[in-house]
Every structure is written in C-alpha cells, then in structure tokens.
Coordinates of C-alpha atoms in Angstrom, one line a residue:
Chain A
M55 CA 0.0 0.0 0.0
I56 CA 1.0 3.6 -0.6
P57 CA 2.0 5.3 2.6
I58 CA 0.0 8.5 3.3
V59 CA 2.4 9.7 5.9
V60 CA 6.1 9.1 5.9
A61 CA 8.4 10.5 8.6
A62 CA 12.2 10.2 8.3
D63 CA 14.5 10.8 11.3
V64 CA 12.3 13.6 12.7
R65 CA 13.8 15.6 15.6
K66 CA 12.2 18.3 17.6
T67 CA 13.3 20.0 20.8
F68 CA 11.5 22.4 23.1
G69 CA 14.2 24.3 24.9
S70 CA 16.2 21.5 26.6
V71 CA 13.5 18.8 26.1
Q72 CA 14.0 16.4 23.3
A73 CA 10.3 15.9 22.2
L74 CA 11.1 13.8 19.1
D75 CA 14.4 12.0 19.0
G76 CA 14.7 10.6 15.5
V77 CA 11.3 9.3 14.7
S78 CA 10.9 7.3 11.4
I79 CA 7.5 5.8 10.5
E80 CA 5.4 4.9 7.4
I81 CA 1.7 5.0 7.8
P82 CA -0.3 3.3 5.0
A83 CA -3.5 4.9 3.6
G84 CA -6.8 3.6 4.9
Q85 CA -5.4 2.5 8.3
V86 CA -6.4 3.5 11.8
L87 CA -3.1 4.0 13.7
C88 CA -3.3 4.6 17.4
I89 CA -0.3 6.1 19.2
V90 CA -0.1 5.4 22.9
G91 CA 2.5 6.3 25.5
P92 CA 3.1 8.2 28.7
S93 CA 2.6 12.0 28.8
G94 CA 5.7 13.8 27.4
S95 CA 6.5 10.8 25.2
G96 CA 6.3 13.0 22.1
K97 CA 3.1 11.4 20.6
S98 CA 1.2 14.7 20.4
T99 CA 4.2 16.5 19.1
L100 CA 4.5 13.9 16.3
L101 CA 0.9 14.6 15.4
R102 CA 1.3 18.3 15.5
C103 CA 4.4 18.1 13.3
I104 CA 2.4 16.1 10.7
N105 CA -0.1 19.0 10.6
Q106 CA 2.7 21.6 10.8
L107 CA 1.5 23.2 14.0
E108 CA 5.1 22.6 15.1
R109 CA 8.2 23.0 12.9
I110 CA 10.6 20.2 12.9
D111 CA 14.2 20.8 13.7
S112 CA 15.6 18.2 11.3
G113 CA 14.4 15.2 9.3
A114 CA 11.6 15.2 6.8
I115 CA 7.9 14.4 6.7
W116 CA 5.8 13.6 3.6
V117 CA 2.0 13.8 3.6
D118 CA 0.1 12.3 0.7
G119 CA 3.4 12.1 -1.3
E120 CA 4.3 15.7 -0.8
L121 CA 7.3 16.9 1.3
I122 CA 5.8 19.2 3.9
G123 CA 7.1 22.6 5.1
Y124 CA 10.0 22.7 2.7
R125 CA 11.0 22.6 -0.9
R126 CA 14.0 20.7 -2.0
V127 CA 16.4 22.6 -4.2
G128 CA 19.7 20.7 -4.7
N129 CA 21.0 19.6 -1.4
K130 CA 19.0 22.0 0.7
L131 CA 15.5 22.2 2.0
Y132 CA 14.0 25.7 1.7
E133 CA 11.2 26.7 4.1
L134 CA 7.9 27.3 2.4
T135 CA 5.7 30.4 2.8
D136 CA 2.8 30.9 5.1
S137 CA 0.2 30.3 2.4
E138 CA 2.0 27.3 0.9
I139 CA 2.0 25.7 4.4
A140 CA -1.7 26.6 4.8
R141 CA -2.4 24.8 1.5
Q142 CA -0.5 21.7 2.6
R143 CA -2.5 21.6 5.8
L144 CA -5.6 20.9 3.8
A145 CA -4.5 17.3 3.3
S146 CA -5.1 16.5 7.0
G147 CA -7.9 17.3 9.4
M148 CA -7.1 17.9 13.1
V149 CA -9.2 17.2 16.2
F150 CA -7.9 18.8 19.4
Q151 CA -8.0 17.7 23.0
R152 CA -9.7 21.0 23.9
F153 CA -12.1 21.0 20.9
N154 CA -11.1 24.6 19.9
L155 CA -14.4 25.3 18.3
F156 CA -14.7 29.0 17.2
Q157 CA -16.5 30.5 20.2
H158 CA -18.2 33.3 18.2
M159 CA -19.8 30.9 15.7
T160 CA -22.6 28.5 15.9
A161 CA -22.1 24.8 15.2
L162 CA -23.1 25.1 11.6
E163 CA -21.0 28.3 11.1
N164 CA -18.0 26.4 12.6
I165 CA -18.3 23.7 10.0
I166 CA -18.9 25.8 6.9
E167 CA -16.1 28.4 7.9
G168 CA -13.3 26.4 6.2
P169 CA -15.0 25.4 3.0
V170 CA -16.4 28.9 2.5
T171 CA -13.5 31.1 3.6
V172 CA -10.5 29.0 2.7
Q173 CA -11.8 26.8 -0.2
R174 CA -14.0 29.6 -1.5
R175 CA -16.9 27.2 -2.2
R176 CA -20.5 28.2 -2.7
R177 CA -22.3 28.6 0.6
N178 CA -25.5 26.9 -0.3
E179 CA -23.8 23.6 -1.3
V180 CA -21.5 23.8 1.7
V181 CA -24.5 24.2 4.1
D182 CA -26.1 21.1 2.7
E183 CA -22.9 19.1 3.2
A184 CA -22.5 20.5 6.7
M185 CA -26.0 19.5 7.7
A186 CA -25.3 16.0 6.4
L187 CA -22.1 16.0 8.6
L188 CA -24.1 17.3 11.6
E189 CA -26.5 14.4 11.1
R190 CA -23.7 12.0 10.9
V191 CA -22.4 13.0 14.3
G192 CA -26.0 13.1 15.6
L193 CA -26.2 16.9 16.2
E194 CA -28.5 18.2 13.4
A195 CA -30.7 19.8 16.1
K196 CA -27.7 21.8 17.4
R197 CA -26.9 23.6 14.2
D198 CA -27.6 27.1 15.7
A199 CA -26.1 26.4 19.1
Y200 CA -22.9 28.2 20.2
P201 CA -20.0 26.1 21.6
S202 CA -20.7 27.3 25.1
E203 CA -24.2 25.9 24.8
L204 CA -22.9 22.4 24.0
S205 CA -21.5 19.7 26.3
G206 CA -17.9 18.7 25.8
G207 CA -18.9 15.6 23.9
Q208 CA -21.2 17.6 21.6
Q209 CA -18.4 20.1 21.0
Q210 CA -15.9 17.4 20.1
R211 CA -18.4 15.9 17.6
V212 CA -18.9 19.3 16.0
A213 CA -15.1 19.6 15.9
I214 CA -14.9 16.3 14.1
A215 CA -17.5 17.5 11.6
R216 CA -15.6 20.7 11.1
A217 CA -12.5 18.8 10.2
L218 CA -14.3 16.4 7.9
A219 CA -16.0 19.4 6.0
M220 CA -12.6 20.1 4.5
K221 CA -12.6 16.6 2.9
P222 CA -9.1 15.7 4.3
K223 CA -7.2 12.7 3.1
L224 CA -6.4 11.8 6.7
M225 CA -7.7 12.7 10.2
L226 CA -5.4 13.4 13.1
F227 CA -6.9 13.1 16.6
D228 CA -4.9 14.6 19.5
E229 CA -6.3 12.9 22.7
P230 CA -9.8 13.6 21.6
T231 CA -11.5 12.2 24.7
S232 CA -9.0 13.3 27.4
A233 CA -10.8 16.5 28.3
L234 CA -14.3 14.9 28.5
D235 CA -16.3 13.8 31.5
P236 CA -16.3 10.0 31.6
E237 CA -19.9 9.7 30.6
L238 CA -19.3 11.7 27.4
V239 CA -16.4 9.7 26.1
G240 CA -18.6 7.0 24.5
E241 CA -20.4 9.3 22.1
V242 CA -17.2 10.7 20.7
L243 CA -15.6 7.2 20.3
A244 CA -18.8 6.1 18.6
V245 CA -18.4 8.8 16.0
M246 CA -14.7 7.9 15.5
R247 CA -15.6 4.2 15.2
D248 CA -18.1 5.1 12.5
L249 CA -15.4 7.2 10.7
A250 CA -12.9 4.3 10.9
S251 CA -15.4 1.8 9.4
S252 CA -16.0 4.3 6.5
G253 CA -12.3 3.7 5.5
M254 CA -10.9 7.1 6.6
T255 CA -7.2 7.1 7.4
M256 CA -6.9 8.0 11.1
I257 CA -3.9 8.7 13.4
V258 CA -5.2 8.8 16.9
V259 CA -3.2 9.8 20.0
T260 CA -5.2 8.3 22.8
H261 CA -5.2 6.9 26.3
E262 CA -8.3 4.8 25.5
L263 CA -6.6 1.4 25.2
G264 CA -10.0 -0.3 24.8
F265 CA -10.7 1.8 21.7
A266 CA -7.2 1.2 20.3
R267 CA -7.6 -2.6 20.8
E268 CA -11.0 -2.6 19.1
V269 CA -10.6 -0.1 16.2
A270 CA -6.9 0.3 15.4
N271 CA -5.2 -1.7 12.6
E272 CA -1.9 -0.9 14.2
V273 CA -0.7 0.5 17.5
V274 CA 2.5 2.4 18.1
F275 CA 4.0 2.8 21.6
M276 CA 6.1 5.9 22.1
D277 CA 8.4 6.9 25.0
R278 CA 10.9 9.7 25.4
G279 CA 10.5 11.0 21.9
A280 CA 11.0 7.6 20.2
I281 CA 9.0 4.7 18.9
V282 CA 9.5 1.8 21.2
E283 CA 7.2 -0.7 19.7
R284 CA 4.8 -1.1 16.8
G285 CA 2.4 -3.8 15.7
S286 CA -1.1 -5.1 15.8
P287 CA -3.2 -4.1 18.8
Q288 CA -2.9 -7.7 20.0
E289 CA 0.9 -7.6 19.8
V290 CA 1.5 -4.2 21.4
L291 CA -1.3 -4.0 23.9
V292 CA -1.7 -7.6 24.9
H293 CA 1.7 -9.2 24.4
P294 CA 4.1 -6.3 24.4
Q295 CA 7.8 -7.3 23.7
Q296 CA 9.4 -4.3 25.5
Q297 CA 9.6 -3.8 29.2
R298 CA 8.7 -0.1 28.9
T299 CA 5.5 -1.0 27.0
R300 CA 4.6 -3.6 29.6
D301 CA 5.2 -1.1 32.4
F302 CA 3.0 1.5 30.7
I303 CA 0.1 -0.8 30.0
A304 CA 0.3 -2.2 33.6
A305 CA 0.2 1.4 34.9
V306 CA -2.8 2.4 32.7
L307 CA -4.8 -0.7 33.6
A308 CA -4.0 -0.5 37.3
Chain B
M220 CA -17.2 32.9 72.6
S221 CA -19.3 36.0 71.9
S222 CA -22.3 34.4 73.6
A223 CA -20.1 33.7 76.6
A224 CA -19.0 37.3 76.7
A225 CA -22.6 38.4 76.3
Q226 CA -23.6 36.2 79.2
S227 CA -21.0 37.5 81.6
A228 CA -21.9 41.0 80.6
T229 CA -25.6 40.6 81.2
G230 CA -25.1 38.3 84.1
T231 CA -27.7 35.7 82.7
S232 CA -26.2 32.3 82.2
T233 CA -29.1 29.8 81.7
E234 CA -29.1 27.6 78.6
A235 CA -32.7 28.7 77.9
Q236 CA -31.6 32.3 77.8
R237 CA -28.8 31.6 75.3
F238 CA -31.1 30.0 72.7
D239 CA -34.3 31.9 73.5
P240 CA -36.7 31.2 70.5
S241 CA -39.1 33.8 71.7
I242 CA -36.8 36.6 70.4
A243 CA -37.6 35.4 66.8
H244 CA -40.5 37.8 66.5
L245 CA -38.5 40.9 67.4
T246 CA -38.2 43.7 64.9
H247 CA -34.9 44.0 63.0
V248 CA -33.5 47.5 63.0
P249 CA -31.0 48.3 60.2
R250 CA -27.6 49.8 61.1
R251 CA -27.7 53.6 61.2
H252 CA -25.2 55.4 58.9
Y253 CA -24.6 58.6 60.7
G254 CA -21.4 59.2 58.8
R255 CA -23.2 59.4 55.5
W256 CA -25.6 62.1 56.8
I257 CA -22.7 64.2 58.1
A258 CA -20.8 63.8 54.8
S259 CA -23.9 64.7 52.8
L260 CA -24.4 67.8 54.9
L261 CA -20.8 68.9 54.4
I262 CA -21.0 68.4 50.7
L263 CA -24.2 70.3 50.5
I264 CA -22.7 73.2 52.4
A265 CA -19.7 73.2 50.0
F266 CA -22.0 73.0 47.0
I267 CA -24.2 75.9 48.2
Y268 CA -21.0 78.0 48.8
V269 CA -19.7 77.4 45.3
A270 CA -23.2 78.0 43.8
K271 CA -23.5 81.2 45.7
A272 CA -20.0 82.3 44.5
F273 CA -21.1 81.7 40.9
A274 CA -24.4 83.3 41.4
E275 CA -23.0 86.4 43.0
G276 CA -19.8 86.5 41.0
Q277 CA -19.1 88.5 37.9
I278 CA -21.1 86.1 35.7
D279 CA -23.7 87.4 33.4
W280 CA -26.0 84.4 32.9
K281 CA -27.9 86.2 30.2
V282 CA -24.6 86.2 28.2
V283 CA -24.3 82.4 28.7
G284 CA -27.8 81.9 27.4
Q285 CA -27.2 84.3 24.5
F286 CA -24.0 82.6 23.3
F287 CA -25.1 79.0 24.1
T288 CA -26.6 78.6 20.6
A289 CA -24.5 81.3 18.8
Q290 CA -23.6 80.3 15.2
S291 CA -19.9 80.3 15.9
I292 CA -20.3 78.0 19.0
L293 CA -22.5 75.6 17.0
D294 CA -20.0 75.6 14.1
G295 CA -17.2 74.8 16.7
L296 CA -19.4 72.0 18.1
V297 CA -19.8 70.5 14.6
N298 CA -16.0 70.7 14.1
T299 CA -15.4 69.1 17.5
I300 CA -17.7 66.2 16.6
I301 CA -16.1 65.8 13.1
M302 CA -12.6 65.8 14.6
T303 CA -13.5 63.3 17.3
F304 CA -14.9 61.0 14.6
C305 CA -12.1 61.3 12.1
A306 CA -9.3 61.2 14.7
M307 CA -10.8 58.1 16.4
A308 CA -11.3 56.4 13.1
L309 CA -7.7 57.0 12.2
G310 CA -6.6 56.0 15.7
I311 CA -8.5 52.7 15.6
A312 CA -7.3 51.8 12.1
L313 CA -3.6 52.5 13.1
G314 CA -4.2 50.8 16.5
V315 CA -5.3 47.5 14.8
L316 CA -2.5 47.8 12.2
F317 CA 0.2 48.4 14.8
A318 CA -1.1 45.8 17.2
I319 CA -0.9 43.2 14.5
M320 CA 2.6 44.4 13.6
V321 CA 3.8 44.3 17.2
M322 CA 2.7 40.7 17.4
S323 CA 4.1 39.8 14.0
P324 CA 6.9 37.2 13.8
N325 CA 8.5 39.6 11.3
P326 CA 11.2 41.5 13.3
V327 CA 11.1 44.5 10.9
L328 CA 7.4 45.0 11.3
K329 CA 7.6 44.4 15.0
G330 CA 10.5 46.9 15.3
V331 CA 8.6 49.6 13.4
A332 CA 5.5 49.1 15.6
V333 CA 7.5 49.1 18.9
F334 CA 9.2 52.4 17.8
Y335 CA 5.8 53.9 16.9
I336 CA 4.2 53.1 20.2
W337 CA 7.3 54.1 22.1
F338 CA 7.6 57.5 20.3
F339 CA 3.9 58.6 20.3
R340 CA 3.2 57.4 23.8
G341 CA 6.4 58.9 25.1
T342 CA 6.0 62.5 23.9
P343 CA 3.3 65.0 25.0
L344 CA 0.3 65.3 22.6
L345 CA 0.6 69.1 22.6
L346 CA 4.2 68.8 21.4
Q347 CA 3.2 66.4 18.7
L348 CA 0.5 68.7 17.5
L349 CA 2.9 71.6 17.3
I350 CA 5.4 69.5 15.3
W351 CA 2.8 68.5 12.8
F352 CA 1.6 72.1 12.4
N353 CA 5.2 73.3 11.9
L354 CA 6.3 70.4 9.7
A355 CA 6.9 72.9 6.9
L356 CA 10.1 73.9 8.8
V357 CA 11.5 70.4 8.1
F358 CA 9.8 69.5 4.9
P359 CA 9.0 72.7 3.0
R360 CA 7.4 70.8 0.1
V361 CA 5.5 67.6 0.0
G362 CA 4.6 65.2 -2.8
I363 CA 5.7 62.5 -5.2
P364 CA 8.2 63.9 -7.7
G365 CA 6.7 64.2 -11.1
L366 CA 3.2 63.3 -10.0
F367 CA 2.1 66.1 -7.7
E368 CA 3.8 68.5 -5.4
A369 CA 2.5 71.1 -2.9
R370 CA 3.9 73.5 -0.3
M371 CA 3.7 72.0 3.1
V372 CA 2.1 75.1 4.6
D373 CA -0.8 74.7 2.2
V374 CA -1.3 71.0 3.0
M375 CA -0.8 71.2 6.8
T376 CA -4.0 73.1 7.7
P377 CA -5.1 73.2 11.3
F378 CA -7.6 70.4 10.4
V379 CA -4.9 68.1 8.9
A380 CA -2.4 68.8 11.7
T381 CA -5.0 68.1 14.4
L382 CA -6.2 65.0 12.7
L383 CA -2.7 63.6 12.3
G384 CA -1.7 64.6 15.8
L385 CA -4.7 63.2 17.6
G386 CA -5.2 60.2 15.3
I387 CA -1.6 59.0 15.3
N388 CA -1.3 59.6 19.1
Q389 CA -4.5 57.7 19.7
G390 CA -3.3 54.8 17.5
A391 CA -0.4 54.2 19.8
Y392 CA -2.7 53.8 22.8
T393 CA -5.4 51.8 20.9
A394 CA -2.6 49.5 19.6
E395 CA -2.0 48.4 23.2
V396 CA -5.8 47.9 23.8
V397 CA -6.1 45.8 20.6
R398 CA -3.0 43.8 21.5
S399 CA -4.5 42.9 24.9
G400 CA -7.7 42.0 23.1
I401 CA -5.9 39.7 20.8
L402 CA -4.0 38.1 23.7
S403 CA -7.3 37.4 25.4
V404 CA -8.3 35.0 22.7
D405 CA -7.3 31.4 23.5
A406 CA -4.3 30.1 21.5
G407 CA -6.3 27.0 20.5
Q408 CA -8.5 29.2 18.3
T409 CA -5.4 30.0 16.2
E410 CA -4.4 26.4 16.0
A411 CA -7.9 25.3 14.9
A412 CA -7.9 28.1 12.3
K413 CA -4.5 26.9 11.0
S414 CA -5.7 23.3 10.9
I415 CA -8.5 24.2 8.5
G416 CA -5.9 25.9 6.2
M417 CA -6.3 29.5 7.2
T418 CA -3.4 31.9 6.7
R419 CA -2.3 34.2 9.4
L420 CA -4.2 37.2 8.1
T421 CA -7.4 35.3 7.5
T422 CA -7.2 33.8 11.0
L423 CA -6.9 37.3 12.4
R424 CA -9.8 38.7 10.4
R425 CA -12.2 35.8 10.7
I426 CA -11.4 34.2 14.1
I427 CA -9.2 36.3 16.4
L428 CA -10.4 39.9 15.9
P429 CA -14.1 39.1 16.2
Q430 CA -13.5 37.4 19.5
A431 CA -11.0 40.1 20.7
M432 CA -13.8 42.7 20.2
R433 CA -15.5 42.1 23.4
V434 CA -12.3 43.0 25.3
I435 CA -11.5 45.8 22.9
I436 CA -14.8 47.7 22.7
P437 CA -15.2 48.9 26.4
P438 CA -11.8 50.7 26.6
V439 CA -12.2 52.1 23.1
G440 CA -15.6 53.5 24.1
N441 CA -13.8 55.2 27.0
E442 CA -11.2 56.6 24.6
V443 CA -13.8 58.1 22.4
I444 CA -15.0 60.0 25.4
S445 CA -11.5 61.2 26.1
M446 CA -11.0 62.2 22.5
V447 CA -14.0 64.6 22.6
K448 CA -12.2 66.6 25.3
L449 CA -8.7 66.1 23.8
T450 CA -9.9 67.9 20.6
S451 CA -9.9 71.1 22.7
I452 CA -6.1 71.0 22.7
A453 CA -6.2 71.8 18.9
S454 CA -7.3 75.3 19.9
V455 CA -3.6 76.2 20.3
I456 CA -3.0 75.7 16.6
G457 CA -6.1 77.4 15.5
Y458 CA -8.5 74.5 14.7
A459 CA -12.0 76.1 15.0
E460 CA -13.5 73.7 17.6
V461 CA -15.8 74.7 20.5
L462 CA -13.2 76.0 22.9
R463 CA -11.3 77.9 20.2
N464 CA -14.4 79.6 19.0
A465 CA -15.4 80.4 22.6
Q466 CA -12.0 81.9 23.1
T467 CA -12.3 84.0 19.9
I468 CA -15.5 85.4 21.2
Y469 CA -14.2 86.3 24.7
Y470 CA -11.1 87.9 23.2
A471 CA -13.6 90.3 21.6
N472 CA -16.2 90.8 24.4
A473 CA -14.1 89.9 27.5
R474 CA -16.9 87.6 28.9
V475 CA -14.3 84.9 29.7
I476 CA -16.1 82.8 32.3
E477 CA -19.5 83.0 30.5
L478 CA -18.0 81.5 27.3
L479 CA -16.0 78.9 29.2
I480 CA -19.3 77.8 30.8
V481 CA -20.9 77.6 27.4
A482 CA -18.1 75.4 26.1
A483 CA -18.1 73.2 29.3
A484 CA -21.9 72.7 29.0
W485 CA -21.5 71.5 25.4
Y486 CA -18.7 69.1 26.3
L487 CA -20.7 67.7 29.1
M488 CA -23.7 67.2 26.8
I489 CA -21.7 65.3 24.2
V490 CA -20.0 63.2 26.8
T491 CA -23.3 62.4 28.5
V492 CA -24.8 61.2 25.2
L493 CA -21.7 59.1 24.5
S494 CA -21.6 57.6 28.0
V495 CA -25.2 56.3 27.5
G496 CA -24.1 54.9 24.2
Q497 CA -21.1 53.2 25.8
H498 CA -23.2 51.7 28.5
F499 CA -25.4 50.0 25.9
L500 CA -22.4 48.9 23.9
E501 CA -20.8 47.3 26.9
R502 CA -24.0 45.6 27.9
Y503 CA -24.2 44.2 24.4
F504 CA -20.7 42.8 24.4
A505 CA -21.0 41.5 28.0
K506 CA -23.9 39.5 26.7
G507 CA -21.8 38.0 24.0
Q508 CA -19.4 36.8 26.6
S509 CA -21.9 34.3 28.0
R510 CA -23.1 33.5 24.5
R511 CA -26.7 33.1 25.8
R512 CA -28.0 36.0 23.8
A513 CA -31.5 35.7 22.5
R514 CA -31.7 35.0 18.8
P515 CA -34.2 33.7 16.3
A516 CA -34.7 30.0 16.8
A517 CA -34.2 28.9 13.3
R518 CA -32.0 31.5 11.7
P519 CA -31.0 30.7 8.1
A520 CA -27.3 30.3 8.2
T521 CA -26.8 32.2 4.9
E522 CA -25.6 35.5 6.4
S523 CA -22.4 35.6 8.3

C-alpha cells in the first residue's frame, strides 16, 4: 500500500527537552493507527508536526506524497511560505483535545467556515454538506447552538464534523477524549468508530486502550520521543515485547 | 465565645436564655449610617457655597444663554464632533494595524511598531500637535516627484495637523488595547484556524479579531469620550472647535467665564450622550461573553 504519511528521522526539541528523538515511520492509507504512550513521550508532538502546527528541527515528513514545510532545491531544504503551508495543511484534518471550536460561531458556522472562507466554495452547497455531517455526528438539532451551549462531547463531535468538512485525506486526533467527562467519552468514540469503518485514514493519539484494541489496525507505543514498539493491537497492547511498554500498560490498567 | 461574653456582661447564664426562641418575632433594626448624613451635609454646604459664588460673581448668565446657541459656537461644536470621529477612526485603524505588527513574527514590522508606540506614547500630545503644524520647517514641500507637489504650509492646515496629531497619538494607545484583546483569545483558536488551512491574516480577520472585540470595545468607548475633550487641545494651533471659537468670542467681548461655561456645558452634553451609548455597547458585548444571547430559533445560516 502507498504510505499516506512518511516520517524520516524527525527531531524536535522544546528548549532542553527532546520531544522527538529521531522518529521514522510509514503509515499506510486507509489505516487506523493509534499512538499510545506516557505524557511527554512526544506522541502529540509527532501529530502536530504532521499538521505543521510545530516546525521540525531536522528530518523530513511527507504527507500524501508531498514533502511538507520545505521545498528541496539541490542539497538544501528551503522553508515554504505561510500560504503554501496553509495549503498543505488541507490534506489533513485535526481534532484537538480541547475541541477549539470557534467560540463566536454556531455549530453550523464552525463547520462551513473552512469550505467557504478557505476553499471559497458556494455557501448553499456547503451548508447542505455541513447539515449531512451534523446528522452523521448526531447533532443536526444543534446547528444554531454556540459552543458554550454544548456539552464537551457535543463540542468534540462538531469539531470532528468541522475537520471532515474540508474533505481531508487523513484525520489526526490529539487525545480527543482526554478533556471529556467520563460519561461523554462514549459518544465521541462512537463517531470515531463510524469514521474508521468508512475507511478514513486516522492517526489517533489516545489513552483509550480499549478503543485502540477494538478499532486500530496498528498501535505504536512511544516513549521519550522515540517509537519503542509497533504492531497489531494484540501484539502491542496484549503481548508487548518491550519492558517499557509492559510497564506503561500495567500502569494504565491498574 | 461571643455568647459567653454576652452572658457574663448581662449576668444571665441559663441555657434557655442563650437560645431563646421567643426573640424570633422581634423587629430587626438596620444599622444607622450617621457618617453618610454628616458627609452629605458637608458636601451640601460646600456646594451651596460654590453655587453662591457663581451666582454672586461677575457672571452674566444672560450672556451664557445668549451665546449658548451662537452660530460660531455651533460651528465649533460640529468641528469638535467631526474631529472626534475622524481622529478616532484614524486611531482605531492605526491601532489595529500596529497591534498586528507588534505581534508579528517579522522582526522588521515588530520593530517599526514598537518604535511607533514608544515614540507617540512617550511625547506630549501638545508637542506632537505643534510638530505636525510646523512640519513645513522640516519639509518645505510635500509630494511625489513628477506626480504632484505642494507647499507643506498649504497641506498642513489646522484640520490636517490636528487629525494627524490626535489620530496617530490615539493609534499608539489603541494598539495596546487591541493587543491585549488579541492576547485574550485562546491560542487553541489560532491552531484550529490553521488546521483548516487559514493563513495568518485570514485567521486574524475571521477568528481572532471578532473574539477580541468584546475585550477591545469597552476601553475604546472610553477613549472616544477622552477624544471629545482632547480635541480642545487643537485650539492652540487654531483649529476652530468649540473651545477655540469660545476663546475667539471672549477675546472680543471679555466675557471669559461666561463663554467657558458655554463650552463646558456642550462638552458635558456630548460626553453624556456618548456615556449612555457606551453603557449599551458594553452591555451588548457582555452578553456576547456568556453567549446566551437571544436570537431567532431557526436562523437561516446564509448570512455571516
């Protein structure tokens, strides 16, 4: 299969903290990949580098066959402009831990904002698509609600619809259920499950090991900025080979 | 502790006395605020004294009434309002521009903006006004070579000098207000905007500034009120606003206090009207904060 994301020896430091310490990975299209690991292991940073919310210090990342953030001329990589990076970001949709819905816009306005403002598509047709997306996440009745009028779970479902409205090639989820009250986690996971079964490529940073075991094609365990172990959910989560993975899973399940 | 103290003071010490339910029907008497009565009285006396001084002083109230709606005063009033509006518009436009520049990752833009704010906040407004008005001493001619050219003294009229002086000075202050407004918007909003492919400027225009508004509007309303009164400073370079025209009249008829009272009354009137407007504006944006504002149930999402 053609990889949709390729990372080669990606390094990133924040001050003195080595967030990514030479990460290389290929992610095939159509897969659901879950990244697990302790906090500070670099899993969110990897996701944010794929979407260029962080700039990498060295290495290279390709998304959908295109080198991101840089243009190669001879033996050098030249940084791209703001608008070129904005265009490259359209390949992936991002769902944040804190939802980050636009607070001054209703659910529907949040969803149509990207297609109308960025992709310059006709409003009428975008509204129809957005309503279909709201229906898909079970919130068509909330089209005119502002984010502050929605529960966390509802906000996250709108955020997923907002990302899908851009018709991305892959979806990135950065701990999508970590900020939710326990009783609201299920509704968001249900939407993600539905999305996975529709064949969407998904990279999910999560602490929901149950979800990873059930939905993921592959699981990656990261620790201290590096990939420790990668394999099927069964291999990584049930029969981990590395001691660090075993310790982590024992700690999470305890 | 206090009940024990009360007991020893009154000399009654039975348990029944301490929790006596029969006092429940007694009338509650609010605390007496004697200090307020005394203060009010003193203020009233002072006020009467000042009022008496004005009533008995060399003030001809007929003159005040006569000049209150004099053509020259009304013209000055119109000029004051026009200048307030124009200078504030220029100030807000520059304020937004320089706030964005100060927060820009581009060190050149940032440096220019920091210098602008430093310079125009750091020198007196009156001095800036005089510099603009006397700019012909530095640049005798102004224009683009070959296209148009003019003598600076013709271009730099009192109106232009006042507009530039007040507007550019205001911009330096408004930039700080706008900056704090932008900072008040959660960083996650910017990340979400980036993730749907927005560029920096689109993010500012569509996502950040609309949300910054509720922090920006109240202090800017305050600055509009300040600006009404600041326009009076333009009287020194001959801009014909209310105070200047009042002065022109009293230079001729020597009714100094009468005409200053006329000007003061007009300023108070404009500011009162604006204060009421500001109150409603703030209430509107405070409502936006909780996002529970009433709106039509099924609004067609075709307008933005």
